[in-house]
Coordinates of C-alpha atoms and ligand atoms in Angstrom, one line a residue:
X165 CA 6.1 -10.4 -20.6
X166 CA 2.4 -11.1 -21.5
X167 CA 1.5 -14.5 -19.7
X168 CA 0.3 -17.0 -22.1
X169 CA -2.3 -19.1 -20.1
X170 CA -4.5 -18.9 -16.8
X171 CA -1.8 -20.6 -15.4
X172 CA 0.9 -18.5 -16.2
X173 CA -1.0 -15.5 -14.9
X174 CA -1.6 -17.6 -11.6
X175 CA 2.2 -18.1 -11.3
X176 CA 2.7 -14.5 -12.4
X177 CA 0.7 -13.3 -9.5
X178 CA 2.0 -15.6 -7.0
X179 CA 5.9 -14.2 -7.7
X180 CA 4.4 -10.7 -7.2
X181 CA 2.9 -12.2 -3.7
X182 CA -0.6 -11.5 -5.1
X183 CA -2.4 -14.3 -3.6
X184 CA -5.4 -14.9 -6.3
X185 CA -8.0 -17.6 -6.9
X186 CA -8.3 -18.8 -10.2
X187 CA -11.5 -16.8 -11.0
X188 CA -9.6 -13.5 -10.7
X189 CA -6.1 -15.1 -12.4
X190 CA -9.0 -16.1 -15.5
X191 CA -10.6 -12.5 -15.7
X192 CA -7.0 -11.1 -15.6
X193 CA -6.3 -13.1 -18.8
X194 CA -9.2 -12.8 -20.5
X195 CA -8.8 -9.0 -19.8
X196 CA -5.1 -9.1 -21.4
X197 CA -5.9 -11.2 -24.3
X198 CA -9.4 -9.6 -25.3
X199 CA -8.1 -6.1 -25.1
X200 CA -11.1 -5.2 -22.7
X201 CA -11.0 -3.4 -19.4
X202 CA -11.1 -5.6 -16.3
X203 CA -13.6 -4.0 -13.6
X204 CA -13.1 -4.9 -10.0
X205 CA -15.5 -4.2 -8.0
X206 CA -15.3 -5.3 -3.8
X207 CA -15.4 -3.2 -0.7
X208 CA -12.4 -1.0 0.6
X209 CA -9.1 -3.0 1.0
X210 CA -9.8 -6.3 -0.6
X211 CA -6.5 -5.8 -2.8
X212 CA -8.0 -4.2 -6.0
X213 CA -5.6 -1.6 -6.9
X214 CA -3.0 -3.7 -5.9
X215 CA -4.0 -6.0 -9.1
X216 CA -3.0 -2.8 -11.4
X217 CA 0.4 -2.3 -9.3
X218 CA 0.9 -6.3 -10.1
X219 CA 0.0 -6.4 -13.5
X220 CA 2.1 -3.6 -14.1
X221 CA 5.2 -5.3 -12.8
X222 CA 4.3 -8.4 -14.4
X223 CA 3.9 -7.2 -17.9
X224 CA 6.9 -4.6 -17.5
X225 CA 4.9 -1.6 -18.2
X226 CA 4.1 1.7 -16.8
X227 CA 1.1 1.8 -14.3
X228 CA -0.7 5.1 -15.4
X229 CA -3.1 6.2 -12.7
X230 CA -6.2 8.2 -12.8
X231 CA -7.5 8.3 -9.4
X232 CA -11.1 9.6 -9.2
X233 CA -12.9 11.8 -6.9
X234 CA -16.2 14.1 -6.8
X235 CA -15.7 16.8 -9.7
X236 CA -13.1 15.0 -11.6
X237 CA -14.0 16.4 -14.9
X238 CA -12.3 15.6 -18.5
X239 CA -9.8 18.3 -18.6
X240 CA -7.9 17.0 -15.4
X241 CA -8.0 13.2 -16.5
X242 CA -7.0 13.9 -20.2
X243 CA -5.2 17.0 -21.1
X244 CA -5.0 20.8 -20.1
X245 CA -3.1 23.7 -22.3
X246 CA -0.1 24.5 -20.6
X247 CA -1.2 28.7 -19.9
X248 CA 2.2 29.7 -18.6
X249 CA 3.9 28.3 -21.3
X250 CA 1.7 29.6 -24.0
X251 CA 2.2 33.0 -22.1
X252 CA 5.7 32.5 -22.2
X253 CA 5.9 31.7 -26.1
X254 CA 4.1 34.9 -26.3
X255 CA 6.3 36.9 -24.9
X256 CA 9.0 35.6 -26.6
X257 CA 7.8 35.7 -30.0
X258 CA 6.8 39.6 -29.5
X259 CA 10.3 40.3 -27.5
X260 CA 11.8 39.1 -31.0
X261 CA 9.9 41.5 -32.8
X262 CA 7.5 38.8 -34.0
X263 CA 3.7 38.6 -34.4
X264 CA 2.7 36.2 -32.3
X265 CA -0.3 33.8 -34.0
X266 CA -2.8 31.7 -32.1
X267 CA -1.8 28.8 -34.1
X268 CA 1.9 29.1 -32.7
X269 CA 0.7 28.0 -29.4
X270 CA -1.7 25.4 -29.9
X271 CA 0.4 22.5 -30.7
X272 CA 1.1 19.1 -28.8
X273 CA 4.3 21.2 -27.0
X274 CA 1.9 23.3 -25.2
X275 CA -0.6 20.6 -23.7
X276 CA 0.0 18.8 -20.4
X277 CA -1.5 15.2 -20.7
X278 CA -3.1 14.2 -18.2
X279 CA -3.5 9.9 -17.5
X280 CA -5.6 9.0 -20.3
X281 CA -4.0 10.8 -22.7
X282 CA -0.7 9.4 -21.5
X283 CA -2.4 6.2 -21.9
X284 CA -3.5 6.7 -25.2
X285 CA -0.6 8.3 -26.6
X286 CA 1.8 5.1 -25.3
X287 CA -0.4 2.8 -26.7
X288 CA -0.2 5.0 -29.9
X289 CA 3.5 4.5 -29.8
X290 CA 3.3 0.7 -29.6
X291 CA 3.7 0.4 -25.9
X292 CA 1.0 -1.3 -23.6
X293 CA 0.5 0.5 -20.4
X294 CA -1.3 -0.6 -17.6
X295 CA -4.0 2.2 -16.9
X296 CA -5.6 2.1 -13.4
X297 CA -9.1 3.9 -13.6
X298 CA -9.2 4.0 -9.7
X299 CA -12.7 4.4 -7.4
X300 CA -14.6 5.4 -10.6
X301 CA -17.9 5.4 -8.2
X302 CA -16.6 8.5 -6.7
X303 CA -16.5 10.6 -9.9
X304 CA -19.8 12.0 -11.2
X305 CA -22.3 10.2 -14.1
X306 CA -20.9 12.7 -16.8
X307 CA -17.1 11.8 -16.5
X308 CA -18.4 8.1 -16.7
X309 CA -19.9 8.8 -19.8
X310 CA -17.1 10.2 -21.4
X311 CA -15.0 7.5 -20.3
X312 CA -17.5 4.8 -21.6
X313 CA -16.4 6.4 -25.2
X314 CA -13.2 6.5 -24.6
X315 CA -12.9 2.8 -23.6
X316 CA -15.1 2.1 -27.1
X317 CA -12.6 3.5 -29.1
X318 CA -9.2 4.6 -27.1
X319 CA -8.9 7.4 -29.5
X320 CA -8.6 10.9 -28.3
X321 CA -9.4 14.1 -30.6
X322 CA -7.6 17.3 -29.3
X323 CA -9.5 19.4 -31.8
X324 CA -6.8 22.1 -32.6
X325 CA -3.9 19.8 -33.0
X326 CA -4.4 16.1 -33.7
X327 CA -6.6 13.0 -33.0
X328 CA -4.5 10.0 -31.4
X329 CA -5.8 6.8 -31.6
X330 CA -4.2 3.5 -29.5
X331 CA -2.9 0.9 -31.6
X332 CA -3.4 -1.9 -29.2
X333 CA -5.5 -1.0 -26.1
X334 CA -3.8 -0.2 -22.8
X335 CA -4.2 -2.8 -20.3
X336 CA -7.3 -1.1 -18.2
X337 CA -8.5 -1.5 -14.7
X338 CA -11.4 0.1 -13.4
X339 CA -12.1 -0.1 -9.5
X340 CA -15.0 0.7 -7.8
X341 CA -15.9 0.4 -4.1
X342 CA -19.8 0.3 -4.8
X343 CA -20.5 3.2 -3.1
X344 CA -22.9 3.7 -6.0
X345 CA -23.5 1.3 -9.0
X346 CA -21.6 2.1 -12.2
X347 CA -24.0 2.2 -15.1
X348 CA -24.4 -1.3 -17.2
X349 CA -23.2 0.4 -20.6
X350 CA -19.9 1.2 -19.0
X351 CA -19.9 -2.4 -17.3
X352 CA -20.8 -3.9 -20.5
X353 CA -17.3 -3.1 -22.4
X354 CA -15.4 -4.6 -19.5
X355 CA -14.4 -8.4 -17.9
X356 CA -16.4 -7.5 -14.4
X357 CA -14.7 -9.7 -11.4
X358 CA -15.9 -9.1 -7.3
X359 CA -13.1 -9.6 -5.3
X360 CA -14.3 -10.9 -2.0
X361 CA -12.8 -10.4 2.0
X362 CA -10.6 -13.4 1.8
X363 CA -11.9 -16.5 3.7
X364 CA -9.5 -17.7 6.7
X365 CA -7.1 -19.6 4.4
X366 CA -6.5 -16.9 1.7
X367 CA -6.1 -14.4 4.7
X368 CA -3.2 -16.6 6.0
X369 CA -2.0 -17.1 2.6
X370 CA -2.0 -13.1 2.6
X371 CA 0.0 -12.8 5.6
X372 CA 2.2 -15.2 5.1
X373 CA 3.5 -13.3 1.6
X374 CA 3.1 -9.9 3.2
X375 CA 4.0 -10.4 6.2
X376 CA 6.8 -12.6 6.3
X377 CA 8.1 -12.3 10.3
X378 CA 4.9 -13.3 11.5
X379 CA 4.5 -16.6 13.0
X380 CA 2.0 -19.3 11.5
X381 CA 0.3 -19.5 14.8
X382 CA 0.0 -15.5 15.0
X383 CA -0.7 -15.3 11.1
X384 CA -3.7 -18.0 12.2
X385 CA -5.0 -15.8 15.2
X386 CA -4.8 -12.6 13.1
X387 CA -7.1 -14.4 10.3
X388 CA -9.5 -15.8 12.5
X389 CA -10.2 -12.3 14.6
X390 CA -10.6 -10.8 11.1
X391 CA -13.3 -13.5 10.0
X392 CA -15.2 -12.9 13.6
X393 CA -15.0 -9.0 13.3
X394 CA -16.4 -9.2 9.6
X395 CA -19.7 -11.1 10.8
X396 CA -20.2 -8.5 13.4
X397 CA -22.3 -5.9 11.5
X398 CA -19.5 -3.1 11.9
X399 CA -20.3 0.1 10.1
X400 CA -17.2 -0.5 8.4
X401 CA -15.7 -3.8 8.5
X402 CA -11.6 -4.2 8.1
X403 CA -10.0 -5.2 4.6
X404 CA -6.8 -6.8 4.0
X405 CA -4.5 -3.7 4.4
X406 CA -5.9 -3.3 8.1
X407 CA -5.0 -7.0 8.7
X408 CA -1.2 -6.7 7.3
X409 CA -1.4 -3.3 9.6
X410 CA -2.1 -5.7 12.5
X411 CA -0.1 -8.2 12.0
X412 CA 2.7 -5.1 12.0
X413 CA 1.4 -3.4 15.0
X414 CA 1.5 -6.8 16.9
X415 CA 5.0 -7.3 16.3
X416 CA 6.1 -3.9 17.1
X417 CA 4.5 -4.2 20.4
X418 CA 6.7 -7.3 20.7
X419 CA 4.1 -9.5 21.2
X420 CA 4.1 -13.3 20.0
X421 CA 0.4 -14.1 20.0
X422 CA -3.4 -12.3 20.2
X423 CA -4.3 -11.8 23.3
X424 CA -7.5 -10.0 24.9
X425 CA -5.2 -7.2 26.2
X426 CA -3.4 -6.6 23.0
X427 CA -6.2 -6.8 20.7
X428 CA -7.8 -4.2 23.0
X429 CA -4.9 -2.1 22.5
X430 CA -4.7 -2.0 19.0
X431 CA -8.2 -2.1 18.0
X432 CA -7.5 1.5 16.3
X433 CA -5.4 -0.3 14.0
X434 CA -8.0 -2.4 12.9
X435 CA -11.1 -0.1 13.0
X436 CA -12.1 3.4 12.5
X437 CA -15.2 4.1 13.9
X438 CA -15.8 4.4 17.6
X439 CA -19.3 3.1 17.1
X440 CA -17.6 -0.3 15.6
X441 CA -14.9 0.1 18.5
X442 CA -17.2 0.1 21.1
X443 CA -19.4 -2.6 19.8
X444 CA -16.5 -4.9 19.6
X445 CA -15.5 -4.0 23.3
X446 CA -19.2 -4.6 24.4
X447 CA -19.1 -8.0 22.6
X448 CA -15.7 -8.3 24.6
X449 CA -12.5 -8.7 22.6
X450 CA -11.7 -11.8 24.3
X451 CA -13.9 -13.3 21.7
X452 CA -11.8 -12.4 19.2
X453 CA -9.0 -14.6 20.6
X454 CA -10.5 -17.9 21.9
X455 CA -10.9 -20.7 19.1
Ligands
LIG35 N1 -5.0 -11.3 -2.4 C1 -3.8 -10.3 -1.7 N2 -2.7 -10.8 -2.1 C2 -1.7 -9.8 -1.1 N3 -1.8 -8.5 -1.0 C3 -3.2 -8.6 -0.8 C4 -4.0 -8.9 -1.4 N4 -5.4 -8.4 -1.0 C5 -5.2 -7.2 -0.9 N5 -3.5 -7.3 -0.3 C6 -3.1 -6.0 0.0 O1 -3.8 -5.3 1.1 C7 -3.6 -4.1 1.1 C8 -5.0 -3.3 0.3 O2 -5.4 -3.8 -1.0 P1 -5.8 -2.5 -1.9 O3 -5.5 -3.1 -3.4 O4 -4.9 -1.0 -1.8 O5 -7.3 -2.4 -1.7 P2 -8.6 -1.8 -2.5 O6 -8.1 -1.0 -3.6 O7 -9.0 -3.0 -2.9 O8 -9.0 -0.9 -1.7 C9 -2.4 -3.4 0.0 O9 -1.5 -3.6 0.7 C10 -2.3 -4.8 -0.8 O10 -0.7 -5.4 -0.8
LIG36 MG1 -8.2 0.9 -3.9

């Protein structure tokens, strides 16, 4: 169901155990109501992808995900011809003594719809799927230019076949880890929202929601240690995903509280670069534990 107000969005997010401040709820509400893409930017692991998953659950619509990568081209994102099926169709026609025409194999039946076409087709059929275009900063600028076009009219023309146009635009969530800047033109189409690392209170709240078997004391210790780690000027500061992994690791080891020993043993759950681990060890792991 579509939430009717910012408060409804906040409530729905909480029901899905997503901890959001009001500004994110406002951005989501505006994106849904105004039919504009939501552009979420922030460091890795701050909860951008999760927003799209949670929205799909809230709206009761399918999540269609396009994971971007270097070299992603339009055919992988939009549609491809199913050559194997086309060949088979030609053979069957010929086996039946018929002469196969090109038009026999240039129809929708012989297309493989990729995420963008699927989203537009579903929207043309009256649904409103959640289209996640994840980590757009990894794709090339050429692809970005194509996306700009698609996001302006949600229309796809398949030259030999048809033009499909969305009745109501899908709910689009674009994310970027900001390894490069996304063009202004694309951002201008979107409702922009920066997701920061959570502060202490929000991180404790996330732990309460996502790691309910962790005690209040341990949740507070983990959140405090995370704040300190993120202030340490590391090569790759840990995100919320790492906080949740850390909580699990401590529980798996049968510990109830953080200690210098348990921190030292589990640093590899939180930090993924040897330089960062060394830096923390040099400063002393006990610094992460004491109040
Ligand atoms: N605000 C939040 N509330 C609840 N869980 C969160 C929140 N932010 C992040 N998480 C959790 O942290 C993990 C990483 O989030 P993810 O969306 O994958 O990050 P990103 O896409 O920004 O790299 C997920 O397991 C997600 O559920
Ligand atoms: Mg992500």
